[in-house]
Amino acid sequence: MTNSSRPLSPHLQVYRWQVTMLLSILHRMTGFGLAAGAVLVAWGLLAAASGAEAFMTFHNFTASPVGRLMLLGWAWAFAFHFLNGIRHLVWDTGRGLTIKQAANSAWFVLILSAIATLGIWCLANCEGN
Amino acid sequence: MSNNKDSIRTPLGHARGLGSSKEGTHHWWMQRVSSVALVPLSLYWLTCLPEMTTGTYAHFISWVGSPAVSILAILFIITSFYHAALGLQVIIEDYITGEGMKLSLLMLNKFTFIALAASCIFAILHISFSLHTYEAP
């Protein structure tokens, strides 16, 4: 930007953190993380199409500690983005837009996303083996 | 509105309602449409987690290659990758200020997700159409 003498709006650090702004940025961050997960999905499917050996390489990665940690991150990112996405869709109908309602639904989404992550983790680990 | 004497917008431009970026609310609306489609689609994949994580190759192949699962997988790939590309586009538009870099990243974003989607769909169809060769001993 060439015009540096223009007034700037106060930047993030002068605001007191509120749960609604936390969820706003988390929605974008989880969306970014899930988009990056597209690479893993493509790897898994191409490996499966290539043969048992390639599939085992993929499987060994997802079963490694790093892979497990990434999958846990994706499980939460999915749960959060899914639930907060529904919160956004409700807003789009014009409902739940007061400050109190938005803060309440924010806490609701945060807590439910933690519970849902546990549920996803159990579904992927308890019954599968 | 259209009777506003102070408006410099032409009557045709007003009727189209597409604004200065010439696509109106199309991006915003498609983000919503894809998100609505992803609610049942992603819930379906959650119920498939036990199937997907058994870890045996033969089981995974015969499961993902069945017609219903293949079709739902392709629908999920198209919808979720489209939704992801729309979302990443906004992130690029918000944070990248240089025009050249912004335009390059916007193109790279589209190319990447189309390439990833094509790869995934090819892999699914390949598995589905040649199940007998995978299952042969």
PDB file of C-alpha atoms in Angstrom:
ATOM      1  CA  MET A   1       0.000   0.000   0.000  1.00  0.00           C
ATOM      2  CA  THR A   2       1.408   3.389  -0.993  1.00  0.00           C
ATOM      3  CA  ASN A   3      -0.677   5.650   1.265  1.00  0.00           C
ATOM      4  CA  SER A   4       0.828   4.898   4.677  1.00  0.00           C
ATOM      5  CA  SER A   5      -0.599   7.996   6.377  1.00  0.00           C
ATOM      6  CA  ARG A   6      -4.136   6.675   6.331  1.00  0.00           C
ATOM      7  CA  PRO A   7      -5.618   5.940   9.756  1.00  0.00           C
ATOM      8  CA  LEU A   8      -5.468   2.277  10.727  1.00  0.00           C
ATOM      9  CA  SER A   9      -8.178   0.472  12.612  1.00  0.00           C
ATOM     10  CA  PRO A  10      -7.020  -0.951  15.952  1.00  0.00           C
ATOM     11  CA  HIS A  11      -5.386  -4.311  15.390  1.00  0.00           C
ATOM     12  CA  LEU A  12      -6.278  -7.631  17.019  1.00  0.00           C
ATOM     13  CA  GLN A  13      -4.079  -7.257  20.092  1.00  0.00           C
ATOM     14  CA  VAL A  14      -6.037  -4.332  21.573  1.00  0.00           C
ATOM     15  CA  TYR A  15      -9.251  -6.341  21.810  1.00  0.00           C
ATOM     16  CA  ARG A  16     -10.195  -8.464  24.795  1.00  0.00           C
ATOM     17  CA  TRP A  17     -10.616 -12.009  23.510  1.00  0.00           C
ATOM     18  CA  GLN A  18     -14.210 -13.173  23.324  1.00  0.00           C
ATOM     19  CA  VAL A  19     -15.452 -16.647  22.560  1.00  0.00           C
ATOM     20  CA  THR A  20     -17.212 -15.546  19.356  1.00  0.00           C
ATOM     21  CA  MET A  21     -14.006 -14.181  17.793  1.00  0.00           C
ATOM     22  CA  LEU A  22     -12.164 -17.339  18.842  1.00  0.00           C
ATOM     23  CA  LEU A  23     -14.706 -19.472  16.976  1.00  0.00           C
ATOM     24  CA  SER A  24     -14.580 -17.188  13.959  1.00  0.00           C
ATOM     25  CA  ILE A  25     -10.843 -17.700  13.471  1.00  0.00           C
ATOM     26  CA  LEU A  26     -11.036 -21.386  14.435  1.00  0.00           C
ATOM     27  CA  HIS A  27     -13.610 -21.930  11.681  1.00  0.00           C
ATOM     28  CA  ARG A  28     -11.169 -20.571   9.135  1.00  0.00           C
ATOM     29  CA  MET A  29      -8.210 -22.490  10.580  1.00  0.00           C
ATOM     30  CA  THR A  30     -10.057 -25.811  10.730  1.00  0.00           C
ATOM     31  CA  GLY A  31     -11.334 -25.214   7.194  1.00  0.00           C
ATOM     32  CA  PHE A  32      -7.758 -24.695   6.035  1.00  0.00           C
ATOM     33  CA  GLY A  33      -6.622 -27.832   7.855  1.00  0.00           C
ATOM     34  CA  LEU A  34      -9.421 -29.920   6.387  1.00  0.00           C
ATOM     35  CA  ALA A  35      -8.596 -28.611   2.898  1.00  0.00           C
ATOM     36  CA  ALA A  36      -4.999 -29.759   3.429  1.00  0.00           C
ATOM     37  CA  GLY A  37      -6.448 -33.165   4.338  1.00  0.00           C
ATOM     38  CA  ALA A  38      -7.568 -33.501   0.714  1.00  0.00           C
ATOM     39  CA  VAL A  39      -3.968 -34.466  -0.058  1.00  0.00           C
ATOM     40  CA  LEU A  40      -4.171 -37.358   2.412  1.00  0.00           C
ATOM     41  CA  VAL A  41      -7.487 -38.528   0.938  1.00  0.00           C
ATOM     42  CA  ALA A  42      -5.983 -38.480  -2.564  1.00  0.00           C
ATOM     43  CA  TRP A  43      -2.886 -40.333  -1.352  1.00  0.00           C
ATOM     44  CA  GLY A  44      -4.988 -43.018   0.339  1.00  0.00           C
ATOM     45  CA  LEU A  45      -7.247 -43.592  -2.657  1.00  0.00           C
ATOM     46  CA  LEU A  46      -4.396 -43.617  -5.204  1.00  0.00           C
ATOM     47  CA  ALA A  47      -2.433 -45.993  -2.984  1.00  0.00           C
ATOM     48  CA  ALA A  48      -5.443 -48.310  -2.722  1.00  0.00           C
ATOM     49  CA  ALA A  49      -5.807 -48.273  -6.508  1.00  0.00           C
ATOM     50  CA  SER A  50      -2.089 -48.981  -6.988  1.00  0.00           C
ATOM     51  CA  GLY A  51      -1.952 -52.189  -4.971  1.00  0.00           C
ATOM     52  CA  ALA A  52      -1.460 -53.797  -1.579  1.00  0.00           C
ATOM     53  CA  GLU A  53       2.116 -52.609  -1.158  1.00  0.00           C
ATOM     54  CA  ALA A  54       1.346 -48.918  -1.756  1.00  0.00           C
ATOM     55  CA  PHE A  55      -1.701 -49.212   0.482  1.00  0.00           C
ATOM     56  CA  MET A  56       0.424 -50.621   3.305  1.00  0.00           C
ATOM     57  CA  THR A  57       2.808 -47.640   3.026  1.00  0.00           C
ATOM     58  CA  PHE A  58      -0.197 -45.358   3.456  1.00  0.00           C
ATOM     59  CA  HIS A  59      -1.604 -47.488   6.262  1.00  0.00           C
ATOM     60  CA  ASN A  60       1.743 -47.516   8.085  1.00  0.00           C
ATOM     61  CA  PHE A  61       1.853 -43.723   7.942  1.00  0.00           C
ATOM     62  CA  THR A  62      -1.658 -43.324   9.373  1.00  0.00           C
ATOM     63  CA  ALA A  63      -0.815 -45.890  12.088  1.00  0.00           C
ATOM     64  CA  SER A  64       2.429 -44.124  13.080  1.00  0.00           C
ATOM     65  CA  PRO A  65       2.428 -41.729  16.085  1.00  0.00           C
ATOM     66  CA  VAL A  66       2.682 -38.680  13.780  1.00  0.00           C
ATOM     67  CA  GLY A  67      -0.082 -40.037  11.560  1.00  0.00           C
ATOM     68  CA  ARG A  68      -2.298 -40.777  14.554  1.00  0.00           C
ATOM     69  CA  LEU A  69      -1.784 -37.261  15.905  1.00  0.00           C
ATOM     70  CA  MET A  70      -2.691 -35.774  12.513  1.00  0.00           C
ATOM     71  CA  LEU A  71      -5.811 -37.937  12.317  1.00  0.00           C
ATOM     72  CA  LEU A  72      -6.836 -36.834  15.811  1.00  0.00           C
ATOM     73  CA  GLY A  73      -6.375 -33.220  14.710  1.00  0.00           C
ATOM     74  CA  TRP A  74      -8.480 -33.840  11.621  1.00  0.00           C
ATOM     75  CA  ALA A  75     -11.165 -35.553  13.677  1.00  0.00           C
ATOM     76  CA  TRP A  76     -11.522 -32.475  15.870  1.00  0.00           C
ATOM     77  CA  ALA A  77     -11.201 -30.080  12.892  1.00  0.00           C
ATOM     78  CA  PHE A  78     -14.000 -31.958  11.149  1.00  0.00           C
ATOM     79  CA  ALA A  79     -16.244 -32.059  14.239  1.00  0.00           C
ATOM     80  CA  PHE A  80     -15.702 -28.364  14.909  1.00  0.00           C
ATOM     81  CA  HIS A  81     -16.082 -27.176  11.295  1.00  0.00           C
ATOM     82  CA  PHE A  82     -19.195 -29.345  10.862  1.00  0.00           C
ATOM     83  CA  LEU A  83     -20.906 -28.042  14.027  1.00  0.00           C
ATOM     84  CA  ASN A  84     -19.844 -24.427  13.591  1.00  0.00           C
ATOM     85  CA  GLY A  85     -20.884 -24.643   9.934  1.00  0.00           C
ATOM     86  CA  ILE A  86     -24.395 -25.541  11.064  1.00  0.00           C
ATOM     87  CA  ARG A  87     -24.203 -22.554  13.459  1.00  0.00           C
ATOM     88  CA  HIS A  88     -23.412 -20.386  10.417  1.00  0.00           C
ATOM     89  CA  LEU A  89     -26.304 -21.889   8.429  1.00  0.00           C
ATOM     90  CA  VAL A  90     -28.676 -21.071  11.308  1.00  0.00           C
ATOM     91  CA  TRP A  91     -27.354 -17.486  11.298  1.00  0.00           C
ATOM     92  CA  ASP A  92     -28.043 -17.342   7.562  1.00  0.00           C
ATOM     93  CA  THR A  93     -31.746 -17.824   8.314  1.00  0.00           C
ATOM     94  CA  GLY A  94     -31.603 -14.721  10.538  1.00  0.00           C
ATOM     95  CA  ARG A  95     -31.805 -16.632  13.843  1.00  0.00           C
ATOM     96  CA  GLY A  96     -29.490 -16.647  16.858  1.00  0.00           C
ATOM     97  CA  LEU A  97     -27.776 -13.366  16.042  1.00  0.00           C
ATOM     98  CA  THR A  98     -27.975 -11.556  19.393  1.00  0.00           C
ATOM     99  CA  ILE A  99     -24.681 -11.268  21.303  1.00  0.00           C
ATOM    100  CA  LYS A 100     -25.924 -13.547  24.101  1.00  0.00           C
ATOM    101  CA  GLN A 101     -27.205 -16.206  21.684  1.00  0.00           C
ATOM    102  CA  ALA A 102     -24.002 -16.109  19.625  1.00  0.00           C
ATOM    103  CA  ALA A 103     -21.845 -16.516  22.744  1.00  0.00           C
ATOM    104  CA  ASN A 104     -24.021 -19.368  24.038  1.00  0.00           C
ATOM    105  CA  SER A 105     -23.963 -21.225  20.716  1.00  0.00           C
ATOM    106  CA  ALA A 106     -20.183 -20.705  20.583  1.00  0.00           C
ATOM    107  CA  TRP A 107     -19.677 -22.516  23.906  1.00  0.00           C
ATOM    108  CA  PHE A 108     -22.166 -25.165  22.833  1.00  0.00           C
ATOM    109  CA  VAL A 109     -20.209 -25.829  19.621  1.00  0.00           C
ATOM    110  CA  LEU A 110     -16.856 -25.876  21.474  1.00  0.00           C
ATOM    111  CA  ILE A 111     -18.000 -28.419  24.061  1.00  0.00           C
ATOM    112  CA  LEU A 112     -19.937 -30.559  21.592  1.00  0.00           C
ATOM    113  CA  SER A 113     -16.947 -30.634  19.210  1.00  0.00           C
ATOM    114  CA  ALA A 114     -14.783 -32.115  21.981  1.00  0.00           C
ATOM    115  CA  ILE A 115     -17.396 -34.790  22.707  1.00  0.00           C
ATOM    116  CA  ALA A 116     -17.856 -35.510  18.986  1.00  0.00           C
ATOM    117  CA  THR A 117     -14.081 -35.904  18.566  1.00  0.00           C
ATOM    118  CA  LEU A 118     -14.103 -38.614  21.229  1.00  0.00           C
ATOM    119  CA  GLY A 119     -17.024 -40.270  19.436  1.00  0.00           C
ATOM    120  CA  ILE A 120     -15.234 -40.213  16.077  1.00  0.00           C
ATOM    121  CA  TRP A 121     -12.071 -41.598  17.670  1.00  0.00           C
ATOM    122  CA  CYS A 122     -13.995 -44.471  19.260  1.00  0.00           C
ATOM    123  CA  LEU A 123     -15.826 -45.204  15.999  1.00  0.00           C
ATOM    124  CA  ALA A 124     -12.515 -45.383  14.130  1.00  0.00           C
ATOM    125  CA  ASN A 125     -10.629 -47.407  16.745  1.00  0.00           C
ATOM    126  CA  CYS A 126     -12.939 -49.471  18.935  1.00  0.00           C
ATOM    127  CA  GLU A 127     -15.068 -51.292  16.374  1.00  0.00           C
ATOM    128  CA  GLY A 128     -12.611 -51.432  13.513  1.00  0.00           C
ATOM    129  CA  ASN A 129     -10.255 -53.939  15.030  1.00  0.00           C
TER     130      ASN A 129
ATOM    131  CA  MET B   1     -33.310   1.581  -5.344  1.00  0.00           C
ATOM    132  CA  SER B   2     -33.814   1.812  -9.120  1.00  0.00           C
ATOM    133  CA  ASN B   3     -35.654   5.145  -8.690  1.00  0.00           C
ATOM    134  CA  ASN B   4     -32.716   6.676  -6.848  1.00  0.00           C
ATOM    135  CA  LYS B   5     -31.735   9.731  -8.925  1.00  0.00           C
ATOM    136  CA  ASP B   6     -28.290   9.817  -7.296  1.00  0.00           C
ATOM    137  CA  SER B   7     -27.355   6.289  -8.342  1.00  0.00           C
ATOM    138  CA  ILE B   8     -24.850   5.994 -11.159  1.00  0.00           C
ATOM    139  CA  ARG B   9     -25.667   2.334 -11.659  1.00  0.00           C
ATOM    140  CA  THR B  10     -27.348   1.642 -15.010  1.00  0.00           C
ATOM    141  CA  PRO B  11     -30.859   0.117 -14.950  1.00  0.00           C
ATOM    142  CA  LEU B  12     -29.442  -3.044 -16.584  1.00  0.00           C
ATOM    143  CA  GLY B  13     -26.656  -3.285 -14.002  1.00  0.00           C
ATOM    144  CA  HIS B  14     -29.194  -2.846 -11.237  1.00  0.00           C
ATOM    145  CA  ALA B  15     -31.469  -5.551 -12.654  1.00  0.00           C
ATOM    146  CA  ARG B  16     -28.579  -7.990 -12.922  1.00  0.00           C
ATOM    147  CA  GLY B  17     -27.547  -7.268  -9.341  1.00  0.00           C
ATOM    148  CA  LEU B  18     -24.064  -8.677  -9.847  1.00  0.00           C
ATOM    149  CA  GLY B  19     -22.129  -5.781  -8.309  1.00  0.00           C
ATOM    150  CA  SER B  20     -18.604  -4.650  -9.159  1.00  0.00           C
ATOM    151  CA  SER B  21     -17.057  -8.130  -9.092  1.00  0.00           C
ATOM    152  CA  LYS B  22     -19.617  -9.278 -11.687  1.00  0.00           C
ATOM    153  CA  GLU B  23     -20.590 -12.492  -9.967  1.00  0.00           C
ATOM    154  CA  GLY B  24     -22.946 -11.186  -7.305  1.00  0.00           C
ATOM    155  CA  THR B  25     -23.591 -13.642  -4.485  1.00  0.00           C
ATOM    156  CA  HIS B  26     -22.655 -16.728  -6.521  1.00  0.00           C
ATOM    157  CA  HIS B  27     -19.549 -17.609  -4.469  1.00  0.00           C
ATOM    158  CA  TRP B  28     -21.314 -17.072  -1.150  1.00  0.00           C
ATOM    159  CA  TRP B  29     -24.352 -19.033  -2.262  1.00  0.00           C
ATOM    160  CA  MET B  30     -22.389 -22.009  -3.623  1.00  0.00           C
ATOM    161  CA  GLN B  31     -20.455 -22.167  -0.349  1.00  0.00           C
ATOM    162  CA  ARG B  32     -23.835 -22.589   1.389  1.00  0.00           C
ATOM    163  CA  VAL B  33     -25.238 -25.061  -1.152  1.00  0.00           C
ATOM    164  CA  SER B  34     -22.134 -27.257  -0.898  1.00  0.00           C
ATOM    165  CA  SER B  35     -22.179 -27.066   2.905  1.00  0.00           C
ATOM    166  CA  VAL B  36     -25.813 -28.231   3.017  1.00  0.00           C
ATOM    167  CA  ALA B  37     -24.947 -31.165   0.722  1.00  0.00           C
ATOM    168  CA  LEU B  38     -21.948 -32.004   2.920  1.00  0.00           C
ATOM    169  CA  VAL B  39     -24.054 -32.430   6.068  1.00  0.00           C
ATOM    170  CA  PRO B  40     -25.592 -35.816   5.068  1.00  0.00           C
ATOM    171  CA  LEU B  41     -22.570 -36.822   2.957  1.00  0.00           C
ATOM    172  CA  SER B  42     -20.029 -36.382   5.747  1.00  0.00           C
ATOM    173  CA  LEU B  43     -22.354 -37.982   8.309  1.00  0.00           C
ATOM    174  CA  TYR B  44     -22.503 -41.013   6.004  1.00  0.00           C
ATOM    175  CA  TRP B  45     -18.694 -41.221   5.981  1.00  0.00           C
ATOM    176  CA  LEU B  46     -18.627 -41.074   9.771  1.00  0.00           C
ATOM    177  CA  THR B  47     -20.768 -44.214   9.902  1.00  0.00           C
ATOM    178  CA  CYS B  48     -18.228 -45.852   7.555  1.00  0.00           C
ATOM    179  CA  LEU B  49     -15.240 -45.237   9.845  1.00  0.00           C
ATOM    180  CA  PRO B  50     -15.206 -48.811  11.225  1.00  0.00           C
ATOM    181  CA  GLU B  51     -15.192 -50.132   7.623  1.00  0.00           C
ATOM    182  CA  MET B  52     -12.395 -47.805   6.575  1.00  0.00           C
ATOM    183  CA  THR B  53     -10.087 -48.499   9.495  1.00  0.00           C
ATOM    184  CA  THR B  54     -10.020 -52.294   9.598  1.00  0.00           C
ATOM    185  CA  GLY B  55      -6.630 -52.018   7.927  1.00  0.00           C
ATOM    186  CA  THR B  56      -6.843 -55.061   5.660  1.00  0.00           C
ATOM    187  CA  TYR B  57      -6.324 -54.237   2.011  1.00  0.00           C
ATOM    188  CA  ALA B  58      -8.759 -56.765   0.511  1.00  0.00           C
ATOM    189  CA  HIS B  59     -11.547 -55.600   2.809  1.00  0.00           C
ATOM    190  CA  PHE B  60     -11.005 -51.928   1.960  1.00  0.00           C
ATOM    191  CA  ILE B  61     -10.901 -52.594  -1.788  1.00  0.00           C
ATOM    192  CA  SER B  62     -14.084 -54.671  -1.930  1.00  0.00           C
ATOM    193  CA  TRP B  63     -15.864 -52.156   0.302  1.00  0.00           C
ATOM    194  CA  VAL B  64     -14.849 -48.949  -1.546  1.00  0.00           C
ATOM    195  CA  GLY B  65     -15.326 -50.656  -4.952  1.00  0.00           C
ATOM    196  CA  SER B  66     -18.981 -51.533  -4.392  1.00  0.00           C
ATOM    197  CA  PRO B  67     -21.312 -49.365  -6.519  1.00  0.00           C
ATOM    198  CA  ALA B  68     -23.114 -47.509  -3.711  1.00  0.00           C
ATOM    199  CA  VAL B  69     -19.936 -46.655  -1.803  1.00  0.00           C
ATOM    200  CA  SER B  70     -18.107 -45.619  -5.008  1.00  0.00           C
ATOM    201  CA  ILE B  71     -20.919 -43.273  -6.039  1.00  0.00           C
ATOM    202  CA  LEU B  72     -21.150 -41.722  -2.567  1.00  0.00           C
ATOM    203  CA  ALA B  73     -17.353 -41.393  -2.457  1.00  0.00           C
ATOM    204  CA  ILE B  74     -17.307 -39.527  -5.783  1.00  0.00           C
ATOM    205  CA  LEU B  75     -20.160 -37.253  -4.663  1.00  0.00           C
ATOM    206  CA  PHE B  76     -18.299 -36.527  -1.428  1.00  0.00           C
ATOM    207  CA  ILE B  77     -15.017 -35.834  -3.248  1.00  0.00           C
ATOM    208  CA  ILE B  78     -16.633 -33.393  -5.690  1.00  0.00           C
ATOM    209  CA  THR B  79     -18.663 -31.566  -3.037  1.00  0.00           C
ATOM    210  CA  SER B  80     -16.003 -31.356  -0.326  1.00  0.00           C
ATOM    211  CA  PHE B  81     -13.151 -30.378  -2.665  1.00  0.00           C
ATOM    212  CA  TYR B  82     -15.364 -27.700  -4.266  1.00  0.00           C
ATOM    213  CA  HIS B  83     -16.277 -26.416  -0.799  1.00  0.00           C
ATOM    214  CA  ALA B  84     -12.577 -26.425   0.186  1.00  0.00           C
ATOM    215  CA  ALA B  85     -11.516 -24.544  -2.956  1.00  0.00           C
ATOM    216  CA  LEU B  86     -14.203 -21.894  -2.339  1.00  0.00           C
ATOM    217  CA  GLY B  87     -13.030 -21.492   1.255  1.00  0.00           C
ATOM    218  CA  LEU B  88      -9.322 -21.294   0.407  1.00  0.00           C
ATOM    219  CA  GLN B  89     -10.164 -18.706  -2.266  1.00  0.00           C
ATOM    220  CA  VAL B  90     -11.538 -16.364   0.413  1.00  0.00           C
ATOM    221  CA  ILE B  91      -8.468 -16.892   2.609  1.00  0.00           C
ATOM    222  CA  ILE B  92      -6.193 -15.992  -0.329  1.00  0.00           C
ATOM    223  CA  GLU B  93      -8.302 -12.942  -1.217  1.00  0.00           C
ATOM    224  CA  ASP B  94      -8.234 -11.762   2.419  1.00  0.00           C
ATOM    225  CA  TYR B  95      -4.551 -12.120   3.255  1.00  0.00           C
ATOM    226  CA  ILE B  96      -2.579 -11.838  -0.003  1.00  0.00           C
ATOM    227  CA  THR B  97      -2.346  -8.208  -1.036  1.00  0.00           C
ATOM    228  CA  GLY B  98      -0.005  -8.268  -4.039  1.00  0.00           C
ATOM    229  CA  GLU B  99      -2.071  -8.611  -7.217  1.00  0.00           C
ATOM    230  CA  GLY B 100       0.392 -10.887  -9.024  1.00  0.00           C
ATOM    231  CA  MET B 101       0.822 -13.232  -6.073  1.00  0.00           C
ATOM    232  CA  LYS B 102      -2.919 -13.210  -5.376  1.00  0.00           C
ATOM    233  CA  LEU B 103      -3.847 -14.086  -8.958  1.00  0.00           C
ATOM    234  CA  SER B 104      -1.217 -16.834  -9.081  1.00  0.00           C
ATOM    235  CA  LEU B 105      -2.392 -18.409  -5.832  1.00  0.00           C
ATOM    236  CA  LEU B 106      -6.053 -18.208  -6.893  1.00  0.00           C
ATOM    237  CA  MET B 107      -5.189 -20.134 -10.058  1.00  0.00           C
ATOM    238  CA  LEU B 108      -2.983 -22.607  -8.177  1.00  0.00           C
ATOM    239  CA  ASN B 109      -5.862 -23.186  -5.741  1.00  0.00           C
ATOM    240  CA  LYS B 110      -8.268 -24.109  -8.545  1.00  0.00           C
ATOM    241  CA  PHE B 111      -5.724 -26.243 -10.425  1.00  0.00           C
ATOM    242  CA  THR B 112      -4.738 -28.122  -7.262  1.00  0.00           C
ATOM    243  CA  PHE B 113      -8.266 -29.054  -6.234  1.00  0.00           C
ATOM    244  CA  ILE B 114      -9.329 -30.029  -9.741  1.00  0.00           C
ATOM    245  CA  ALA B 115      -6.212 -32.207 -10.038  1.00  0.00           C
ATOM    246  CA  LEU B 116      -6.790 -33.759  -6.599  1.00  0.00           C
ATOM    247  CA  ALA B 117     -10.455 -34.427  -7.385  1.00  0.00           C
ATOM    248  CA  ALA B 118      -9.581 -35.966 -10.766  1.00  0.00           C
ATOM    249  CA  SER B 119      -6.997 -38.219  -9.075  1.00  0.00           C
ATOM    250  CA  CYS B 120      -9.440 -39.363  -6.392  1.00  0.00           C
ATOM    251  CA  ILE B 121     -12.266 -40.024  -8.867  1.00  0.00           C
ATOM    252  CA  PHE B 122      -9.905 -41.919 -11.176  1.00  0.00           C
ATOM    253  CA  ALA B 123      -8.703 -44.056  -8.262  1.00  0.00           C
ATOM    254  CA  ILE B 124     -12.255 -44.853  -7.142  1.00  0.00           C
ATOM    255  CA  LEU B 125     -13.405 -45.780 -10.657  1.00  0.00           C
ATOM    256  CA  HIS B 126     -10.257 -47.828 -11.237  1.00  0.00           C
ATOM    257  CA  ILE B 127     -10.898 -49.861  -8.085  1.00  0.00           C
ATOM    258  CA  SER B 128     -14.603 -50.227  -8.838  1.00  0.00           C
ATOM    259  CA  PHE B 129     -14.240 -51.282 -12.482  1.00  0.00           C
ATOM    260  CA  SER B 130     -11.441 -53.782 -11.857  1.00  0.00           C
ATOM    261  CA  LEU B 131     -12.528 -55.320  -8.559  1.00  0.00           C
ATOM    262  CA  HIS B 132     -11.994 -58.845  -9.945  1.00  0.00           C
ATOM    263  CA  THR B 133      -8.295 -58.188 -10.617  1.00  0.00           C
ATOM    264  CA  TYR B 134      -7.770 -56.895  -7.055  1.00  0.00           C
ATOM    265  CA  GLU B 135      -9.570 -59.828  -5.490  1.00  0.00           C
ATOM    266  CA  ALA B 136      -7.778 -62.510  -7.552  1.00  0.00           C
ATOM    267  CA  PRO B 137      -5.330 -64.492  -5.394  1.00  0.00           C
TER     268      PRO B 137
END
